């Protein structure tokens, strides 16, 4: 089989390699990958910024879709020929994760989906929604599930509530789409007016350019009658967290997801306690979260927003595209046509 492997950190080291065709062991399935998608985590992983002690070589990309071509001994929940998604955290089926489960993530430390074939746990796959193309389906396991958990599972979003989504990357555009599906009002931010226009087309009621308007938190307050939003999908991290706290309503929630502008900073505890805020960390989700997302996506015929699809031979360019920040929604690598 063909894989992209990373023998040393740095995008310049990402290379195509041949490995022996794998055979599924007991409880495993072999998936012929059709498409894989990028998350910001994958870029951090390749650069060595996610975990500099991550064992190498590594096959990158946590998210993908493919066809089951072989099953190992004892496998009954999956059939040959099924089109399946790999669950981000292979060993986290439902309920609360343990620290051991947290170590079963694809694309590091487990080999990921940027390969012609991938061995997955039979318990760690979910049928892909049938109305989606391979490129669209490949976007669901990390970004889609993260948005789902932030809004629905941990977030308890209700129709009529207001959600703030930051930027127009994979998680945020999923959050915009899912929040609209749930009947919520969405305020979106971006560094680009052109992207904000696209966010409005997807249903954002109000938009703010966080680059030209650094006081975007005050703008959010003014758009919510001075009260603040019910829920923030916080992907900015250290550079946005303080403002996110200030523009959340009393009793509101801040889903702490991303670290795009840094991981460490001072935290002012006053808004958290005065506004009775709930700050909820999100670590993607379990297989059952992915199943719940797939059910919602199937029922609503929701279509994930794919920015661009790169051929397998040009996978390094897909990482560069993500690093440029030019994308809107998801970036996909087509593995087999
Ligand atoms: N905890 C979890 O479970 C989890 C799961 C998935 C992702 N994440 C994290 O969430 C973040 C987003 O991931 P992703 O895959 O969606 O990334 P992505 O697709 O690469 O999105 C990046 C976009 O975020 C926006 N952005 C960048 N800096 C910003 C800032 N300071 N303030 C507001 N927006 C900013 C930009 O949008 P514009 O171009 O519109 O400005 C940029 O294009 C990453 O830090 C990732 O590691 C965490």
Coordinates of C-alpha atoms and ligand atoms in Angstrom, one line a residue:
X1 CA 0.0 0.0 0.0
X2 CA 0.9 3.6 -0.5
X3 CA 1.2 5.9 2.5
X4 CA 2.4 9.4 3.2
X5 CA 4.8 9.1 6.1
X6 CA 6.6 11.6 8.3
X7 CA 10.1 10.3 9.3
X8 CA 11.0 13.6 11.0
X9 CA 9.0 16.7 11.9
X10 CA 8.6 19.4 9.1
X11 CA 6.4 19.5 6.1
X12 CA 9.5 19.2 3.9
X13 CA 9.9 15.6 5.3
X14 CA 6.5 14.4 4.3
X15 CA 7.0 11.7 1.6
X16 CA 5.2 8.9 -0.2
X17 CA 6.3 5.4 0.8
X18 CA 5.4 1.8 0.0
X19 CA 4.5 -0.4 2.9
X20 CA 3.4 -4.1 2.9
X21 CA -0.3 -4.6 2.4
X22 CA -1.8 -5.0 5.9
X23 CA -4.1 -7.8 7.0
X24 CA -6.8 -7.1 9.6
X25 CA -6.2 -8.8 12.9
X26 CA -9.0 -9.9 15.3
X27 CA -11.4 -7.0 15.8
X28 CA -9.9 -4.9 13.0
X29 CA -11.1 -3.8 9.5
X30 CA -9.1 -2.8 6.5
X31 CA -10.3 0.3 4.8
X32 CA -9.4 1.3 1.2
X33 CA -9.3 5.1 1.8
X34 CA -11.1 7.3 -0.7
X35 CA -10.7 10.7 0.8
X36 CA -9.1 12.3 3.8
X37 CA -9.4 15.8 5.3
X38 CA -7.1 18.1 7.1
X39 CA -7.5 19.7 10.5
X40 CA -5.4 22.3 12.1
X41 CA -4.1 19.6 14.4
X42 CA -2.7 17.7 11.5
X43 CA -0.6 20.8 10.5
X44 CA 0.6 21.1 14.1
X45 CA 1.4 17.4 14.2
X46 CA 3.5 17.6 11.0
X47 CA 5.3 20.7 12.2
X48 CA 6.1 18.9 15.6
X49 CA 4.1 21.6 17.5
X50 CA 1.3 19.2 18.6
X51 CA 3.6 16.9 20.6
X52 CA 7.3 17.1 19.9
X53 CA 7.6 13.6 21.5
X54 CA 5.1 11.9 19.1
X55 CA 6.8 8.7 17.9
X56 CA 7.8 8.8 14.2
X57 CA 7.4 7.8 11.5
X58 CA 3.7 8.7 11.4
X59 CA 1.0 8.5 8.8
X60 CA -0.8 11.9 9.2
X61 CA -4.5 12.9 9.0
X62 CA -7.1 11.8 11.5
X63 CA -10.1 12.1 9.2
X64 CA -11.1 10.0 6.3
X65 CA -13.7 7.9 4.5
X66 CA -13.2 4.6 2.6
X67 CA -14.6 1.2 1.8
X68 CA -14.2 -1.8 4.0
X69 CA -12.2 -4.3 1.9
X70 CA -11.4 -7.0 4.6
X71 CA -12.5 -7.8 8.1
X72 CA -10.6 -9.6 10.8
X73 CA -11.7 -12.5 13.0
X74 CA -14.7 -11.9 15.2
X75 CA -15.9 -8.8 13.4
X76 CA -19.7 -8.6 13.1
X77 CA -20.7 -5.0 13.2
X78 CA -19.0 -4.1 9.9
X79 CA -19.4 -5.6 6.4
X80 CA -17.1 -5.7 3.4
X81 CA -18.2 -3.1 0.9
X82 CA -19.5 -0.6 3.5
X83 CA -18.4 3.0 3.2
X84 CA -17.2 4.1 6.6
X85 CA -15.7 7.0 8.5
X86 CA -12.9 6.4 11.0
X87 CA -13.8 7.7 14.4
X88 CA -11.2 10.3 15.6
X89 CA -10.6 8.6 19.0
X90 CA -10.7 4.9 18.0
X91 CA -11.1 3.6 21.6
X92 CA -13.7 6.1 22.9
X93 CA -17.1 4.6 22.1
X94 CA -19.4 6.5 24.4
X95 CA -19.7 8.2 27.7
X96 CA -16.7 9.9 29.3
X97 CA -13.2 9.2 27.9
X98 CA -10.4 7.9 30.0
X99 CA -6.8 9.0 29.6
X100 CA -6.0 5.7 27.9
X101 CA -8.8 6.2 25.4
X102 CA -7.4 9.7 24.7
X103 CA -4.2 8.0 23.3
X104 CA -6.2 6.2 20.6
X105 CA -6.4 9.1 18.1
X106 CA -5.8 8.6 14.4
X107 CA -3.1 10.7 12.7
X108 CA -1.0 10.5 15.9
X109 CA -0.2 8.4 17.8
X110 CA -2.1 5.9 15.6
X111 CA -1.3 5.9 11.9
X112 CA -3.8 8.1 10.1
X113 CA -5.8 8.2 6.8
X114 CA -3.3 9.8 4.4
X115 CA -2.8 6.4 2.8
X116 CA -4.3 4.0 0.3
X117 CA -5.3 1.7 3.1
X118 CA -5.8 2.0 6.8
X119 CA -6.3 -0.6 9.6
X120 CA -9.1 0.5 12.0
X121 CA -10.8 -1.0 15.0
X122 CA -14.1 -2.5 13.9
X123 CA -15.6 -0.6 16.9
X124 CA -14.1 2.6 15.6
X125 CA -15.9 3.0 12.3
X126 CA -19.3 4.5 11.5
X127 CA -21.3 4.3 8.2
X128 CA -20.8 7.5 6.2
X129 CA -24.0 9.5 5.4
X130 CA -25.1 8.2 1.9
X131 CA -26.0 11.7 0.4
X132 CA -22.4 12.9 0.9
X133 CA -19.6 12.7 -1.7
X134 CA -16.4 11.1 -0.4
X135 CA -14.8 14.6 0.0
X136 CA -17.7 15.9 2.0
X137 CA -17.9 12.7 4.2
X138 CA -14.2 12.9 5.0
X139 CA -14.7 16.2 6.9
X140 CA -17.0 14.8 9.6
X141 CA -14.9 12.9 12.2
X142 CA -12.9 15.7 13.9
X143 CA -14.2 19.2 12.8
X144 CA -17.8 18.1 12.5
X145 CA -17.8 16.2 15.8
X146 CA -16.0 19.0 17.6
X147 CA -18.7 21.5 16.5
X148 CA -21.4 19.0 17.4
X149 CA -20.2 18.4 20.9
X150 CA -19.5 22.1 21.5
X151 CA -23.0 23.1 20.5
X152 CA -25.3 20.2 21.2
X153 CA -23.8 17.7 23.6
X154 CA -21.8 19.9 26.0
X155 CA -23.4 23.2 24.8
X156 CA -27.1 22.3 25.2
X157 CA -27.9 24.7 22.5
X158 CA -31.6 25.7 22.2
X159 CA -33.5 27.3 19.2
X160 CA -33.5 31.0 19.5
X161 CA -30.2 31.2 21.3
X162 CA -27.2 33.2 19.9
X163 CA -23.8 31.6 19.1
X164 CA -20.6 33.3 18.3
X165 CA -18.3 31.5 15.9
X166 CA -14.7 32.7 15.4
X167 CA -13.1 32.6 12.0
X168 CA -14.1 30.5 9.0
X169 CA -12.1 27.4 9.4
X170 CA -13.3 23.8 9.5
X171 CA -14.7 23.7 13.1
X172 CA -16.3 27.2 12.9
X173 CA -18.1 26.6 9.6
X174 CA -19.5 23.3 10.9
X175 CA -20.6 25.2 14.0
X176 CA -22.3 27.8 11.9
X177 CA -24.2 25.2 9.8
X178 CA -25.2 23.1 12.8
X179 CA -26.2 26.1 14.9
X180 CA -28.5 27.2 12.0
X181 CA -29.9 23.7 11.8
X182 CA -30.8 23.9 15.5
X183 CA -32.6 27.2 15.0
X184 CA -30.0 29.4 16.6
X185 CA -28.8 32.8 15.6
X186 CA -25.2 33.0 14.6
X187 CA -22.7 35.9 14.8
X188 CA -19.5 35.1 12.8
X189 CA -16.1 36.7 12.8
X190 CA -13.3 36.6 10.2
X191 CA -10.2 38.4 9.1
X192 CA -11.7 38.7 5.6
X193 CA -14.8 40.6 4.4
X194 CA -15.1 38.2 1.5
X195 CA -15.3 35.2 3.8
X196 CA -17.8 37.1 6.0
X197 CA -20.1 37.5 2.9
X198 CA -19.9 33.7 2.5
X199 CA -20.7 33.2 6.1
X200 CA -23.8 35.3 5.7
X201 CA -24.8 33.2 2.7
X202 CA -24.6 30.2 5.0
X203 CA -27.0 31.9 7.4
X204 CA -24.9 34.1 9.8
X205 CA -27.2 36.9 11.0
X206 CA -24.3 39.3 11.7
X207 CA -20.6 39.3 10.9
X208 CA -17.6 41.2 12.3
X209 CA -14.1 41.6 10.8
X210 CA -11.9 40.9 13.8
X211 CA -8.8 42.3 12.0
X212 CA -10.3 45.7 11.1
X213 CA -12.4 45.8 14.3
X214 CA -10.2 44.7 17.2
X215 CA -13.0 45.6 19.7
X216 CA -15.1 42.7 18.2
X217 CA -16.3 41.7 21.7
X218 CA -17.9 45.1 22.1
X219 CA -19.6 44.7 18.7
X220 CA -20.9 41.3 19.8
X221 CA -22.3 43.0 22.9
X222 CA -24.0 45.7 20.9
X223 CA -25.5 43.0 18.5
X224 CA -27.0 41.3 21.5
X225 CA -28.5 44.3 23.3
X226 CA -25.6 44.5 25.7
X227 CA -26.2 41.0 27.1
X228 CA -23.7 38.8 25.1
X229 CA -24.1 35.5 23.3
X230 CA -25.4 32.3 24.8
X231 CA -22.4 30.3 23.5
X232 CA -19.0 31.0 22.1
X233 CA -17.2 28.4 19.9
X234 CA -13.7 29.5 21.1
X235 CA -11.1 28.4 18.6
X236 CA -8.8 31.5 18.9
X237 CA -7.2 30.5 22.2
X238 CA -4.9 32.8 24.2
X239 CA -5.5 35.8 21.9
X240 CA -9.3 35.7 21.9
X241 CA -10.3 34.0 25.2
X242 CA -10.5 37.2 27.4
X243 CA -12.8 38.9 24.8
X244 CA -14.9 35.8 24.5
X245 CA -15.5 35.8 28.2
X246 CA -16.5 39.5 28.1
X247 CA -19.1 39.0 25.3
X248 CA -20.9 35.9 26.8
X249 CA -24.2 36.5 28.6
X250 CA -24.7 35.8 32.3
X251 CA -25.0 32.0 32.6
X252 CA -23.6 31.5 29.1
X253 CA -21.1 28.9 27.9
X254 CA -17.6 29.1 26.3
X255 CA -16.6 26.0 24.5
X256 CA -12.8 26.0 24.7
X257 CA -11.6 24.3 21.6
X258 CA -8.7 25.9 19.8
X259 CA -5.3 27.5 20.3
X260 CA -4.9 29.3 17.0
X261 CA -3.4 32.4 18.6
X262 CA -1.5 30.6 21.4
X263 CA -2.0 28.3 24.3
X264 CA -1.0 30.3 27.4
X265 CA -2.0 33.7 28.8
X266 CA -3.4 35.4 31.8
X267 CA -7.0 34.6 32.7
X268 CA -9.2 37.2 34.4
X269 CA -11.5 35.2 36.6
X270 CA -13.9 38.0 37.3
X271 CA -16.1 37.6 34.2
X272 CA -16.3 33.9 34.8
X273 CA -17.6 34.3 38.3
X274 CA -19.6 37.5 37.9
X275 CA -21.3 36.2 34.8
X276 CA -21.6 32.6 36.2
X277 CA -20.0 31.4 33.0
X278 CA -19.4 27.7 32.1
X279 CA -16.1 27.2 30.4
X280 CA -16.2 23.7 28.9
X281 CA -13.1 22.1 27.3
X282 CA -13.8 20.1 24.2
X283 CA -11.6 17.1 23.0
X284 CA -13.4 16.2 19.8
X285 CA -15.7 13.3 20.8
X286 CA -16.6 9.7 20.9
X287 CA -17.9 7.3 18.3
X288 CA -21.4 7.9 19.6
X289 CA -20.9 11.6 19.0
X290 CA -19.9 10.8 15.4
X291 CA -23.0 8.6 15.0
X292 CA -25.3 11.4 16.4
X293 CA -23.7 13.9 14.0
X294 CA -24.1 11.6 11.0
X295 CA -27.8 11.1 12.0
X296 CA -28.4 14.8 12.0
X297 CA -26.4 15.4 8.8
X298 CA -28.3 12.6 7.0
X299 CA -31.8 13.8 8.2
X300 CA -31.1 17.4 7.3
X301 CA -29.2 16.5 4.1
X302 CA -26.6 19.0 5.4
X303 CA -23.6 19.4 3.1
X304 CA -20.2 20.2 4.7
X305 CA -18.4 23.1 3.1
X306 CA -15.3 21.8 1.2
X307 CA -12.9 24.6 0.2
X308 CA -10.6 22.6 -2.1
X309 CA -9.8 19.0 -3.0
X310 CA -6.1 18.1 -3.7
X311 CA -5.0 15.0 -5.5
X312 CA -3.0 12.4 -3.4
X313 CA 0.2 13.3 -5.2
X314 CA -0.2 17.0 -4.0
X315 CA -1.0 16.4 -0.3
X316 CA 1.9 18.6 0.9
X317 CA 0.3 21.5 -1.0
X318 CA -2.9 20.8 1.0
X319 CA -1.0 21.4 4.2
X320 CA 0.5 24.6 2.7
X321 CA -2.9 25.8 1.8
X322 CA -4.1 25.3 5.4
X323 CA -1.0 27.1 6.7
X324 CA -1.8 30.1 4.5
X325 CA -5.2 30.5 6.2
X326 CA -6.8 31.2 2.8
X327 CA -9.4 28.4 3.1
X328 CA -13.1 28.6 4.0
X329 CA -14.3 25.4 5.6
X330 CA -12.5 22.1 4.9
X331 CA -9.5 21.0 2.9
X332 CA -9.6 17.5 1.4
X333 CA -7.1 15.1 -0.2
X334 CA -8.6 12.7 -2.7
X335 CA -6.9 9.3 -2.1
X336 CA -8.6 7.2 -4.8
X337 CA -10.8 8.4 -7.6
Ligands
LIG1 N1 -10.2 20.7 21.1 C1 -10.6 20.0 20.1 O1 -11.3 18.9 20.2 C2 -10.4 20.5 18.7 C3 -10.9 19.9 17.6 C4 -10.7 20.5 16.3 C5 -9.9 21.7 16.3 N2 -9.4 22.2 17.4 C6 -8.6 23.4 17.3 O2 -9.5 24.4 16.9 C7 -8.7 25.4 16.1 C8 -9.4 25.5 14.7 O3 -9.2 24.2 14.0 P1 -9.6 24.1 12.5 O4 -9.2 22.7 12.1 O5 -11.1 24.5 12.4 O6 -8.7 25.2 11.9 P2 -8.7 25.8 10.4 O7 -9.7 25.1 9.5 O8 -7.3 25.9 10.0 O9 -9.2 27.3 10.7 C9 -8.4 28.4 10.9 C10 -9.2 29.7 10.7 O10 -9.4 30.2 12.0 C11 -9.5 31.6 11.9 N3 -8.5 32.2 12.9 C12 -7.2 32.2 13.0 N4 -6.7 32.9 14.0 C13 -7.8 33.5 14.5 C14 -8.0 34.4 15.6 N5 -7.0 34.8 16.3 N6 -9.3 34.7 15.9 C15 -10.3 34.3 15.3 N7 -10.2 33.4 14.2 C16 -9.0 33.0 13.9 C17 -9.1 32.0 10.5 O11 -10.3 32.3 9.9 P3 -10.5 33.6 8.9 O12 -9.6 33.3 7.7 O13 -11.9 33.6 8.6 O14 -10.0 34.8 9.7 C18 -8.4 30.7 10.0 O15 -8.6 30.6 8.6 C19 -7.3 24.9 16.1 O16 -6.6 25.5 17.1 C20 -7.4 23.4 16.4 O17 -6.3 22.8 16.9 C21 -9.6 21.6 18.6

